[in-house]
Short mmCIF file of C-alpha atoms and ligand atoms in Angstrom, two decimals:
data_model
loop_
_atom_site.label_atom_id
_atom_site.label_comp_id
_atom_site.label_asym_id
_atom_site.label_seq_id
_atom_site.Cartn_x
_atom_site.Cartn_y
_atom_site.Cartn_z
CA UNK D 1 41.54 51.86 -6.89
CA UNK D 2 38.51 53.30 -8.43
CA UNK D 3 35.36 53.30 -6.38
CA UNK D 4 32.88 51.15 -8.22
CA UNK D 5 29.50 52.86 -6.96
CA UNK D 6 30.84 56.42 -7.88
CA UNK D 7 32.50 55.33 -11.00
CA UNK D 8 28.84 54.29 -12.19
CA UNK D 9 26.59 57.31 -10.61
CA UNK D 10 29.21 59.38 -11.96
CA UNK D 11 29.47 57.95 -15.18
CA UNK D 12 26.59 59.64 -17.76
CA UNK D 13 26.48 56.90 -19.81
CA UNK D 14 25.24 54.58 -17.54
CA UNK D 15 23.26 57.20 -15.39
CA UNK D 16 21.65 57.18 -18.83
CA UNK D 17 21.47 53.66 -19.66
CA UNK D 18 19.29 53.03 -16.00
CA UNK D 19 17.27 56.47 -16.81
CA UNK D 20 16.12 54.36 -19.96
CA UNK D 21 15.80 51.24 -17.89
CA UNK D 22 13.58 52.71 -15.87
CA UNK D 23 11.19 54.31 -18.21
CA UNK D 24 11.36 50.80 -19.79
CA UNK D 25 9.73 49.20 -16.91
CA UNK D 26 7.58 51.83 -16.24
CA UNK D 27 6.01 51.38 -19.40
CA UNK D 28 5.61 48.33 -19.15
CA UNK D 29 4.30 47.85 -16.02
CA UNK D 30 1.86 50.77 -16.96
CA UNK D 31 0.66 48.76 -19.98
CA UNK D 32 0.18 45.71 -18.25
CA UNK D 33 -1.75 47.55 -15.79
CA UNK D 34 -3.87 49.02 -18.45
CA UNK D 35 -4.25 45.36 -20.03
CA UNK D 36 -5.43 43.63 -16.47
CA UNK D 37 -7.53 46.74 -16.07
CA UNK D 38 -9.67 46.17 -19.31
CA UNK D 39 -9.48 42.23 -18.64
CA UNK D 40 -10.95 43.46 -15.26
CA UNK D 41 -13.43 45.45 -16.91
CA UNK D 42 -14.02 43.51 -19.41
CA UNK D 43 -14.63 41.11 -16.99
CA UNK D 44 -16.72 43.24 -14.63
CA UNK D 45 -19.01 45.05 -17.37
CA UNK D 46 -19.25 42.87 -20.22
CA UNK D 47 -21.01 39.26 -20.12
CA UNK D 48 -21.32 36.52 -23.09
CA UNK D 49 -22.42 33.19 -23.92
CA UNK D 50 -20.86 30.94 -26.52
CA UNK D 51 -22.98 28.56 -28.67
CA UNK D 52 -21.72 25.66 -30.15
CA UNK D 53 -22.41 24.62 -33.63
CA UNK D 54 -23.92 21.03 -32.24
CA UNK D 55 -26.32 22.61 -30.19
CA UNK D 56 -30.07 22.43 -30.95
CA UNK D 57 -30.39 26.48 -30.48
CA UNK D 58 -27.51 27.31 -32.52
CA UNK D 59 -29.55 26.96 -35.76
CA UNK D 60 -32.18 28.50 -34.01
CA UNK D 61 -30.58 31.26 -32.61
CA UNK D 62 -29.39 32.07 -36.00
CA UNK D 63 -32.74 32.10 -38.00
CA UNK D 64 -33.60 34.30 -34.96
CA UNK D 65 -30.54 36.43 -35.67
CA UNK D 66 -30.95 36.65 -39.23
CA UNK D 67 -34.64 38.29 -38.48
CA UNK D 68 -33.68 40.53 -35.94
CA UNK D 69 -30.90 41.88 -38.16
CA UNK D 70 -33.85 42.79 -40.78
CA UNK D 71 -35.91 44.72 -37.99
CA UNK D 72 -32.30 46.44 -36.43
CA UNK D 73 -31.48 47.71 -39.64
CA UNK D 74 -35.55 49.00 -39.72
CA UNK D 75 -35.21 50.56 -36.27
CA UNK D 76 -31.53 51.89 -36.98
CA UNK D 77 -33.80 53.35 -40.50
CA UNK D 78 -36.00 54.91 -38.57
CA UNK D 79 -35.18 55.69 -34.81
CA UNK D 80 -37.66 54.13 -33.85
CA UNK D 81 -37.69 54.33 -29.88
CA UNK D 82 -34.22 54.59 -29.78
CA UNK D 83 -31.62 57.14 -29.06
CA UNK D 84 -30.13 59.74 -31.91
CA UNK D 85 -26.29 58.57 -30.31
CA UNK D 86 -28.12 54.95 -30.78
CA UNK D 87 -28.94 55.24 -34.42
CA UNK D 88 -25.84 56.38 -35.13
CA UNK D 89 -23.92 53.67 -33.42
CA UNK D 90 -26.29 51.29 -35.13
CA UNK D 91 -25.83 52.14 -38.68
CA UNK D 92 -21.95 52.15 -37.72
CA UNK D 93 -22.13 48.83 -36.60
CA UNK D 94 -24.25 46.97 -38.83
CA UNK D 95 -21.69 44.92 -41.73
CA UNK D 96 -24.92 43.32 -43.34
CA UNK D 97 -22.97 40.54 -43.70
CA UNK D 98 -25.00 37.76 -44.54
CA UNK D 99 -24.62 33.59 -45.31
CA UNK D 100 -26.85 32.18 -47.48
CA UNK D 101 -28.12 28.85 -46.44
CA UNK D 102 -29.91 26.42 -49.37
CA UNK D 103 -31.40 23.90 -49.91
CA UNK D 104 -31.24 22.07 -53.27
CA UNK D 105 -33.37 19.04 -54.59
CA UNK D 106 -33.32 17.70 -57.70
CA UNK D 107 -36.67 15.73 -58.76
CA UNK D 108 -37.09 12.98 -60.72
CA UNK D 109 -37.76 14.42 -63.43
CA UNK D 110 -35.23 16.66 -63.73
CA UNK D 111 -36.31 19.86 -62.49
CA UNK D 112 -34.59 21.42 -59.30
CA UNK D 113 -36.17 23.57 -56.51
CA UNK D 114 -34.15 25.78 -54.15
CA UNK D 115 -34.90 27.56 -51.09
CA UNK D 116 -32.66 30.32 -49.73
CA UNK D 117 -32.37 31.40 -45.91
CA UNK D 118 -30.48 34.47 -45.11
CA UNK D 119 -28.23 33.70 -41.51
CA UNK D 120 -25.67 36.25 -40.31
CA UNK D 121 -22.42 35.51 -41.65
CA UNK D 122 -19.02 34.91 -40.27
CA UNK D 123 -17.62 37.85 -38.05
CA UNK D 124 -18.96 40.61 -35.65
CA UNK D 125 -22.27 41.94 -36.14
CA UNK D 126 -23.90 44.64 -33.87
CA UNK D 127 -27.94 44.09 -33.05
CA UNK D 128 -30.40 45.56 -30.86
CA UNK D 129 -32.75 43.91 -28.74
CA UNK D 130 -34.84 45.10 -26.04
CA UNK D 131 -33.14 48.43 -25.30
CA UNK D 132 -29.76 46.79 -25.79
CA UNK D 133 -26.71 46.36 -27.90
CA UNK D 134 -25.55 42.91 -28.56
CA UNK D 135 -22.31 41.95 -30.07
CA UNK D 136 -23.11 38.76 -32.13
CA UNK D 137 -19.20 36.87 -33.10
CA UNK D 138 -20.06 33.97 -35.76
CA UNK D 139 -16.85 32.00 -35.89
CA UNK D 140 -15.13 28.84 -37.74
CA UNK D 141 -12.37 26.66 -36.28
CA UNK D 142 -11.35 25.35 -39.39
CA UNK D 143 -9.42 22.78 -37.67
CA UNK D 144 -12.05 21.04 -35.36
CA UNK D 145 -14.18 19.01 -37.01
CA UNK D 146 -18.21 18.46 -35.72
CA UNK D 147 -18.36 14.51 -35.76
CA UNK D 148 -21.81 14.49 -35.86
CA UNK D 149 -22.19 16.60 -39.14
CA UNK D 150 -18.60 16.62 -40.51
CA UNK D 151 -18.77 20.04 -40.93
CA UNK D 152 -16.06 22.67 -39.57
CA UNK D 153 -16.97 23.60 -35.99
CA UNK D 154 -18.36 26.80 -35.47
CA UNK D 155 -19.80 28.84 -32.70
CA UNK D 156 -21.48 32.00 -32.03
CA UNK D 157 -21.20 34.18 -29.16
CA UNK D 158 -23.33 36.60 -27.81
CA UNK D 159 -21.74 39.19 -25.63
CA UNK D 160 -23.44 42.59 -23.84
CA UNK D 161 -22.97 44.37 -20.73
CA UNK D 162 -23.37 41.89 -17.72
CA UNK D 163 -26.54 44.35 -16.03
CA UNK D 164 -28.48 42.85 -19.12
CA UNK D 165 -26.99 39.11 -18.38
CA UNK D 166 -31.21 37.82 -18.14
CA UNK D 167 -31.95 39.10 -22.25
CA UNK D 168 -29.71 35.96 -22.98
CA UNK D 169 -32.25 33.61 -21.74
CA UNK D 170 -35.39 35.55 -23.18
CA UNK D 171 -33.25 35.44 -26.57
CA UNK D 172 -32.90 31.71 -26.40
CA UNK D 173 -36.82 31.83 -25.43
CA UNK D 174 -37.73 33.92 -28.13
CA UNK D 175 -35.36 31.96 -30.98
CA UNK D 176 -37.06 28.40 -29.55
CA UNK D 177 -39.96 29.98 -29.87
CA UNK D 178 -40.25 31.35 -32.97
CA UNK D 179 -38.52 28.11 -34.58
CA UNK D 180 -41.51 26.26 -33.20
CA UNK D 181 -43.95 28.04 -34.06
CA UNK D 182 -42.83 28.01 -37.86
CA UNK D 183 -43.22 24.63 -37.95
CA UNK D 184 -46.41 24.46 -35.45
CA UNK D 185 -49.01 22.09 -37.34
CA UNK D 186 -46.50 21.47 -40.35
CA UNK D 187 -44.27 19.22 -41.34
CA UNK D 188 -40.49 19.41 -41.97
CA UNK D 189 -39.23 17.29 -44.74
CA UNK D 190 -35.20 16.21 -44.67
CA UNK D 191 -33.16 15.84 -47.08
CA UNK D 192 -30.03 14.17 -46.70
CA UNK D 193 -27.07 16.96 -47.24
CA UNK D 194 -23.51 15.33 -46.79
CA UNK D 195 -23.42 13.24 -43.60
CA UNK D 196 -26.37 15.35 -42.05
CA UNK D 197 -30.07 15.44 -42.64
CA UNK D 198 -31.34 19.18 -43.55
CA UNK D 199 -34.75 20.80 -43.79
CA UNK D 200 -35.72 21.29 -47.35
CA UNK D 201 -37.54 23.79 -48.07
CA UNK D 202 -40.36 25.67 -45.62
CA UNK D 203 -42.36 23.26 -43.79
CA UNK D 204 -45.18 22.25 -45.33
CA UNK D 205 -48.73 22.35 -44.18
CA UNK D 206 -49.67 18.98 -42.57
CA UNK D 207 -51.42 16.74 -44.67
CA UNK D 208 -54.84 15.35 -43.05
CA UNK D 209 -55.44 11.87 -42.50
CA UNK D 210 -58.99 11.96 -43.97
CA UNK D 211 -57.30 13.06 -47.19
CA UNK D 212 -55.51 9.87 -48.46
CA UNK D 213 -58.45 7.48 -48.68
CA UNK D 214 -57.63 3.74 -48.39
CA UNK D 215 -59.73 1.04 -48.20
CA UNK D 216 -61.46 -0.27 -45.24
CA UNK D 217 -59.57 -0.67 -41.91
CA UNK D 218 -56.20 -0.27 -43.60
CA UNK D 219 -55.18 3.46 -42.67
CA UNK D 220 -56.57 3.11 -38.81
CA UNK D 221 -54.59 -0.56 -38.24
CA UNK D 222 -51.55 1.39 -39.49
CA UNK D 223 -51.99 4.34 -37.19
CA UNK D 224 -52.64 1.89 -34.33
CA UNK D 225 -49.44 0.10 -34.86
CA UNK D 226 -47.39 3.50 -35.21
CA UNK D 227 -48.98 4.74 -31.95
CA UNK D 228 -48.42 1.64 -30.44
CA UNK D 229 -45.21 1.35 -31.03
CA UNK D 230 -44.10 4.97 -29.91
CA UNK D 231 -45.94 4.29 -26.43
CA UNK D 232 -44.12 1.68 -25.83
CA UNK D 233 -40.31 2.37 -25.69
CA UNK D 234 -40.19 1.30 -22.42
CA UNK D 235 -41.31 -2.17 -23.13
CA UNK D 236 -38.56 -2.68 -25.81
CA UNK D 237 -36.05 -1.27 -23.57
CA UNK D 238 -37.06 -3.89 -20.80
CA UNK D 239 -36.35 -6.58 -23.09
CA UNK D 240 -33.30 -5.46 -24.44
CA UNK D 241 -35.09 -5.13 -27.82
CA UNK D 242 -33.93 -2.91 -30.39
CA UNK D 243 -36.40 0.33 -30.45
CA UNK D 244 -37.52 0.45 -34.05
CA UNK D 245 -40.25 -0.58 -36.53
CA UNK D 246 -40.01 -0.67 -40.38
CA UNK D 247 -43.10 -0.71 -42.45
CA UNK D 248 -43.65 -1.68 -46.43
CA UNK D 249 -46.10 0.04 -48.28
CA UNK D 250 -46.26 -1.61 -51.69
CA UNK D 251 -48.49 -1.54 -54.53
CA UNK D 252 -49.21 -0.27 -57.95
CA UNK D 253 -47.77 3.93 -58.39
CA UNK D 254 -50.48 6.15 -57.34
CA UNK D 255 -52.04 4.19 -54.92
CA UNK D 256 -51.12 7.22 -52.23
CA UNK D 257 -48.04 5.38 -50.39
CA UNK D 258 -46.26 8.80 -50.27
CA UNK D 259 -49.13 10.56 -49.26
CA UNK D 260 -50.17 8.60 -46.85
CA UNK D 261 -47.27 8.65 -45.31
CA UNK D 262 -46.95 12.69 -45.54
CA UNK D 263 -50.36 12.37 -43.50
CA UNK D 264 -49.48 9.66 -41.16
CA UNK D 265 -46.31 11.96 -40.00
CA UNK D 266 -48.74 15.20 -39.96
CA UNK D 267 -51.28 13.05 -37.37
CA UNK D 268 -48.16 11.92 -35.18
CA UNK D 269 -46.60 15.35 -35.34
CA UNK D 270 -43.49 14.09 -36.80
CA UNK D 271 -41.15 15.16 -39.11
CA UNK D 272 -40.73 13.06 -42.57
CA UNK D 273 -36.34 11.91 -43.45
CA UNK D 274 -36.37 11.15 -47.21
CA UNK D 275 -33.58 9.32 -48.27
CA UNK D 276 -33.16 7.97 -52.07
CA UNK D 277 -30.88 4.83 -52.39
CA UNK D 278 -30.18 6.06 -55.55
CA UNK D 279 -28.75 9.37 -54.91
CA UNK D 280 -25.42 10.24 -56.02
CA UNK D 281 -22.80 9.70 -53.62
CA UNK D 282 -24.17 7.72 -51.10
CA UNK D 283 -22.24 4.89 -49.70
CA UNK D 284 -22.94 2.01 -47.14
CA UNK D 285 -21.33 3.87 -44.37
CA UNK D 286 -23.27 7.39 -45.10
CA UNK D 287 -26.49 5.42 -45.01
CA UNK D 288 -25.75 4.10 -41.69
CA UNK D 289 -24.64 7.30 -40.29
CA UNK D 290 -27.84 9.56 -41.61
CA UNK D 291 -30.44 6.78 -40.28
CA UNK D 292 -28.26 6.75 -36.78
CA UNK D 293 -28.53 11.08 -36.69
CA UNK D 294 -32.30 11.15 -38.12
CA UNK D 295 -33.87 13.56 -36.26
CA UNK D 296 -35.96 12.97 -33.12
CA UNK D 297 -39.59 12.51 -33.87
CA UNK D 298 -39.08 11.79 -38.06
CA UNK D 299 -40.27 9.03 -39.79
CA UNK D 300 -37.77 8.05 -42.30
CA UNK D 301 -38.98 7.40 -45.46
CA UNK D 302 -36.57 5.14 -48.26
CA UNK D 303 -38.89 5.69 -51.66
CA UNK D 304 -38.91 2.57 -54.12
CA UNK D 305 -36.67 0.69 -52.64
CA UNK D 306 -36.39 -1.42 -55.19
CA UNK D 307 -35.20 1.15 -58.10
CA UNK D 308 -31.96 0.86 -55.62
CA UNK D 309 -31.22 -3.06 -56.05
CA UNK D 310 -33.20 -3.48 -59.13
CA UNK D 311 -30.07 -2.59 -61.23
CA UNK D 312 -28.29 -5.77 -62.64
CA UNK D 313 -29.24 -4.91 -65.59
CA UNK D 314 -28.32 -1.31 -65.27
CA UNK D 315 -24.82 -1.68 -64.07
CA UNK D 316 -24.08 -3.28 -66.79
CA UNK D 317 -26.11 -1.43 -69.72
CA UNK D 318 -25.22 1.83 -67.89
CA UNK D 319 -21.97 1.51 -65.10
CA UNK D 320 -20.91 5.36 -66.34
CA UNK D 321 -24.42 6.45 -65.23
CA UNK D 322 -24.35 4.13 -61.80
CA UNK D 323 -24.79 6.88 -59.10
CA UNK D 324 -25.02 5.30 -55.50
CA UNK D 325 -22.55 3.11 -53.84
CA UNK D 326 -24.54 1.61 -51.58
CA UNK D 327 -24.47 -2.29 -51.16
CA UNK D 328 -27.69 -4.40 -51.22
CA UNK D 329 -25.50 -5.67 -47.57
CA UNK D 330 -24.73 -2.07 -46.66
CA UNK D 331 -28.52 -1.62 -46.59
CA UNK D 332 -29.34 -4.65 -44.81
CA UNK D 333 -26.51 -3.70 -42.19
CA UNK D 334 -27.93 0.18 -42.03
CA UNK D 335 -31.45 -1.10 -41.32
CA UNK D 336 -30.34 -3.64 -38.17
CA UNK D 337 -28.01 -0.80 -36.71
CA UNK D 338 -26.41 -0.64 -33.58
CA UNK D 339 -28.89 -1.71 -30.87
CA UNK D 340 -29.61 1.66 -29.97
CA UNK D 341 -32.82 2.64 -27.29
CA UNK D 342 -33.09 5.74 -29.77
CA UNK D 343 -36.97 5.50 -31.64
CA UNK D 344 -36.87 4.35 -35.24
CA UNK D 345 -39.48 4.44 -37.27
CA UNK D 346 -38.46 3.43 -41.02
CA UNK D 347 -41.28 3.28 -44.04
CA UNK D 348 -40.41 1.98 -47.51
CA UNK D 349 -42.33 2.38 -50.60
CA UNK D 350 -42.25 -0.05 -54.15
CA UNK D 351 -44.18 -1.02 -56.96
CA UNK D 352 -43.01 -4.23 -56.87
CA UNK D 353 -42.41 -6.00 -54.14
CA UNK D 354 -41.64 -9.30 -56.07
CA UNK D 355 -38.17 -7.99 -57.17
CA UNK D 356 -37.08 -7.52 -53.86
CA UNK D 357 -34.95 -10.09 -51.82
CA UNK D 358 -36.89 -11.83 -48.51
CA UNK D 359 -33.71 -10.82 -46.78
CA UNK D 360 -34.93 -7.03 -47.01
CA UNK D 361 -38.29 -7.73 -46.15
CA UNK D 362 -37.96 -10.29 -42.91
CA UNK D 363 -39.16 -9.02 -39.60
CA UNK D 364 -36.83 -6.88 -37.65
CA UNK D 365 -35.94 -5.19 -41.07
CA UNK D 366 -39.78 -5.13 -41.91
CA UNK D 367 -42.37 -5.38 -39.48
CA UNK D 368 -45.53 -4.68 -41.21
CA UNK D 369 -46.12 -5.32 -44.99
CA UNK D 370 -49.60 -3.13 -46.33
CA UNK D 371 -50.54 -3.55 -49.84
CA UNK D 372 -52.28 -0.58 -51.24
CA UNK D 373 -53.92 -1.20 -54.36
CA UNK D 374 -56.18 0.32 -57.09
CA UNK D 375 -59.42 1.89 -55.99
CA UNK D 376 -61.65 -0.61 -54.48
CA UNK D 377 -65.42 0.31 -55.07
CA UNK D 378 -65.22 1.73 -51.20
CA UNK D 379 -62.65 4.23 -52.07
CA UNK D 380 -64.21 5.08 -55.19
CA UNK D 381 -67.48 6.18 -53.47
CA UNK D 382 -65.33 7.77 -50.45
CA UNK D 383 -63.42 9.89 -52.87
CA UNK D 384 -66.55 11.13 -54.52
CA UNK D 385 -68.30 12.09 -51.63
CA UNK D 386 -65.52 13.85 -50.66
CA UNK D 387 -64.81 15.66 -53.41
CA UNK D 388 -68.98 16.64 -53.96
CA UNK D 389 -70.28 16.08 -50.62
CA UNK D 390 -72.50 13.71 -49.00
CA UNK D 391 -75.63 14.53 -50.66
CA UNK D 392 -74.11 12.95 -53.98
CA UNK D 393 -74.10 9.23 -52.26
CA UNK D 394 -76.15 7.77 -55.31
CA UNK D 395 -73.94 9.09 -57.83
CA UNK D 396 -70.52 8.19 -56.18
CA UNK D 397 -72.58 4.55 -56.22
CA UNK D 398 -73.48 5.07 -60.00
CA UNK D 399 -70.07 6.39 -60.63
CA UNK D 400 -68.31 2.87 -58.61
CA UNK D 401 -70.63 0.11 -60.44
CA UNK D 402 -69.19 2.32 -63.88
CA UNK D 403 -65.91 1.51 -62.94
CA UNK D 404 -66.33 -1.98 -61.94
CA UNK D 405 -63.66 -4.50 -62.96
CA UNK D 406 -61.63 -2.07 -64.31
CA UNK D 407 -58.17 -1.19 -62.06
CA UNK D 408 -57.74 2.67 -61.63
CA UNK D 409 -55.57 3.99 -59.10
CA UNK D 410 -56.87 6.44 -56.76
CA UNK D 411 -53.97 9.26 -58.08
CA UNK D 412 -56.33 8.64 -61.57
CA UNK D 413 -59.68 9.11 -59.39
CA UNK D 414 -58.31 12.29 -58.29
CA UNK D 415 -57.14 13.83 -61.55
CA UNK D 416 -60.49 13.01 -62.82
CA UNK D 417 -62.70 15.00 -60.47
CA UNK D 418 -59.86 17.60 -60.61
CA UNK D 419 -61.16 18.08 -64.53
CA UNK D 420 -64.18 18.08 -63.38
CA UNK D 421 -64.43 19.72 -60.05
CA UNK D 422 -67.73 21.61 -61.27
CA UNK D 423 -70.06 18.79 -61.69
CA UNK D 424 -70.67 15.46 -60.45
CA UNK D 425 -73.05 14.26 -63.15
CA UNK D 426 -70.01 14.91 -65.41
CA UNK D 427 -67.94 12.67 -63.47
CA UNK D 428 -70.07 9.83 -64.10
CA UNK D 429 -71.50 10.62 -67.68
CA UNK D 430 -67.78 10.98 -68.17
CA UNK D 431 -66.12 7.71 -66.32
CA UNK D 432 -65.04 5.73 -69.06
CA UNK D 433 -62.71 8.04 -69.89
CA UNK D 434 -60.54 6.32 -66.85
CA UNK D 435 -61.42 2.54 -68.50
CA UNK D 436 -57.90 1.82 -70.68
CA UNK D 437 -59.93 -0.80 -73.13
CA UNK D 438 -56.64 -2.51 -73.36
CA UNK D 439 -56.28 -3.21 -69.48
CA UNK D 440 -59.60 -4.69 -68.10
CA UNK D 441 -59.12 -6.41 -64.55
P1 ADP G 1 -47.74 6.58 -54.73
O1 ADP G 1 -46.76 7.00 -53.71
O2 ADP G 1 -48.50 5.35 -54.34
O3 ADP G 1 -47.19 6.47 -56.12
P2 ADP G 1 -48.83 9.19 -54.30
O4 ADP G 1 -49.06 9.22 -52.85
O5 ADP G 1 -47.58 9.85 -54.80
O6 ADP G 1 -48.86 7.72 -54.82
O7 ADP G 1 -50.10 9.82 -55.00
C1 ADP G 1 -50.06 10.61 -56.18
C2 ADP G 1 -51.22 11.62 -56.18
O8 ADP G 1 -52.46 10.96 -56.15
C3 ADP G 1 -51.20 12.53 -54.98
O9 ADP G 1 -51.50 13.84 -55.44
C4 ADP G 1 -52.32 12.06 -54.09
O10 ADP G 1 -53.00 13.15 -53.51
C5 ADP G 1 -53.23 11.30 -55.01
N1 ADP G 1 -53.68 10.06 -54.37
C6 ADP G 1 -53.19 8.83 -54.61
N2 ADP G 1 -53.80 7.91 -53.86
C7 ADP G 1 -54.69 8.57 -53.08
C8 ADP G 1 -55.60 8.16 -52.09
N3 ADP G 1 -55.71 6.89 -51.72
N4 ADP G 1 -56.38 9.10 -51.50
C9 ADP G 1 -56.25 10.39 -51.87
N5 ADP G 1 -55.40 10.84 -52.81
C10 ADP G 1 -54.61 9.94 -53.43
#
């Protein structure tokens, strides 16, 4: 009988076969050592943080990103206080990759306005920040799905090594703080963009209050109720009443509804929503998502409202033009919501309040109705002055009994002192140029 154990020590094919086994495992067991041993160290040196695309500081922390990559690429330019190795590793690293974010409104009368913002795009970028490297990984997971916005979710994470763990809060600090302060003493308009409400454009200087001139009382009763209303959450959440107010400015075009609003949101310190019924696209259940997600502290603004529901006529003349889907219904469900303790603050314009249905205009859906009309001898005077100054009292007076009877709208008073801004007297040697013969009061 052959001895097993000799047959195989003897045997050189399988002393051969186990030689390879070996070497087999070694390897592997070395490269699984050398895996756990850069998971260790990855572990032990490196530190990030991952930011969702539904957080507040993502956008932030990507307009931040998107100006530090400007001033890297300026430091990496010049060496500015950093290394020679540094530079180098810097101009290695930088892809220049950039998104383009814009923003896209189409006017009434046609004409379009853009505004671009440059964000880093998708993928690794390298940046430097306070004496550090930070890795910067923009990614899309094409198959989740942001409820909120519809949109792909994305994240970015920032990773460095974990002795510089604090420069991750002073970069959230510094992104919060610089988004702030762009729109410190402005205001952001929204537009709605898909299922989500975007800034268009820069934000815009605020508008003063003393700058859209209404007649007596009516701008400071409107102010009262706004302020009133946002002290007061608690009250309506005591009672189980919904948290919102909806206000109707109506009146004859140029009669500063829009502007007055613009100013009324640059006094509160909010943030202005404009949504057109009209727009292309929009259905019932879009409209009641974008006024659930409006932004915190935004008035939102629905512009002649009755342009929207005013189209019987239209639809017929016109269906392959017929734009918005949105049901007279869809609106009237959109404005009662779900009872939510969320702060809504809704303002609608028209020209004509007589075409629109009661149903729209009933409290709860519209809380306070403000007619603002043609100049009123008050605002005629009060626009003078403040377009000459004080010491031209008599003439605004001259300049008011001129225009007596007649109906011009304040956007009218303004273009004519615009024409001429150099002299008073010329405004009133020059007033019936406003009186339309054909349209006395
Ligand atoms: P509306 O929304 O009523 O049609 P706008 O607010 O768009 O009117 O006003 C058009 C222009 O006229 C703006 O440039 C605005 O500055 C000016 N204007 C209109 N009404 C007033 C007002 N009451 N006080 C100051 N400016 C006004």
């Amino acid at each position: 009988m052959v001895d097993l154990s000799s047959f195989l020590t003897d045997n050189p094919y399988f002393s051969a076969g186990f030689g390879l086994l070996g070497v087999g495992a070694g390897v592997a067991v070395l490269r699984q050592g050398a895996r756990r041993g850069a998971d260790l160290m990855r572990r032990q040196l490196l530190v990030s943080m991952e930011i969702p695309s539904h957080d507040k500081s993502y956008q932030w922390v990507l307009a931040w990103l998107s100006r530090r990559g400007a001033e890297t690429i300026r430091v990496a330019d010049s060496g500015a206080n950093i290394s020679w190795m540094h530079r180098r590793i810097a101009k290695a690293v930088l892809p220049r990759h950039m998104a383009v974010q814009t923003s896209y409104k189409q006017h009434d009368n046609g004409s379009v306005s853009t505004n671009f913002t440059m964000v880093p795009g998708q993928g690794k970028h390298v940046f430097y920040f306070d004496g550090t490297f930070i890795q910067v990984d923009r990614q899309r997971n094409a198959k989740m799905i942001d409820i909120q916005s519809a949109a792909p979710f994305e994240t970015v994470t920032l990773t460095t090594l974990s002795r510089d763990r604090r420069i991750f809060s002073d970069i959230l600090a510094e992104a919060r703080e610089h988004a702030l302060a762009q729109n410190e003493g402005r205001t952001v308009l929204y537009t709605s963009f898909g299922p989500e409400w975007r800034p268009f454009g820069l934000p815009r200087k605020r508008r003063l209050l003393e700058s859209v001139i209404l007649d007596r009382g009516v701008s400071e009763g409107i102010v009262d109720d706004v302020r009133d209303f946002i002290s007061n959450g608690k009250w309506y959440d005591d009672r189980g009443i919904p948290y919102r107010r909806g206000y109707l400015l109506y009146g004859p075009p140029g009669s500063g509804k829009t502007s007055f609003i613009q100013a009324l949101a640059g006094e509160l310190g909010y943030n202005i929503c404009i949504l057109n019924l009209s727009e292309r696209g929009l259905t019932d259940d879009r409209l009641n998502h974008l006024l659930t997600v409006a932004p915190e502290r935004s008035l939102v603004l629905l512009e002649d409202i009755d342009a929207a529901f005013n189209r019987g006529r239209q639809q017929s003349e016109q269906a392959a033009y017929q734009q918005s889907m949105v049901t007279f219904s869809g609106l009237l469900n959109a404005l009662d919501g779900v009872a939510s303790s969320d702060e809504r603050i809704i303002f609608m314009t028209t020209n004509h309040i007589e075409r629109l249905d009661p149903a729209l205009i009933r409290p709860g859906r519209v809380d306070t109705k403000v007619y603002l009309g043609n100049a009123t001898p008050h605002q005629i005077c009060k626009m003078f002055t403040r377009f000459y100054g004080n010491e031209y009292a008599n003439l605004a007076q001259q300049f008011a009994c001129a225009l007596e009877g007649y109906s011009v709208s304040t956007a009218q008073l303004q273009g004519h002192f615009v024409v001429h801004k150099r002299g008073a007297q010329a405004a009133v040697d020059h007033a019936s140029a406003l009186i339309d013969p054909h349209t006395p009061q």
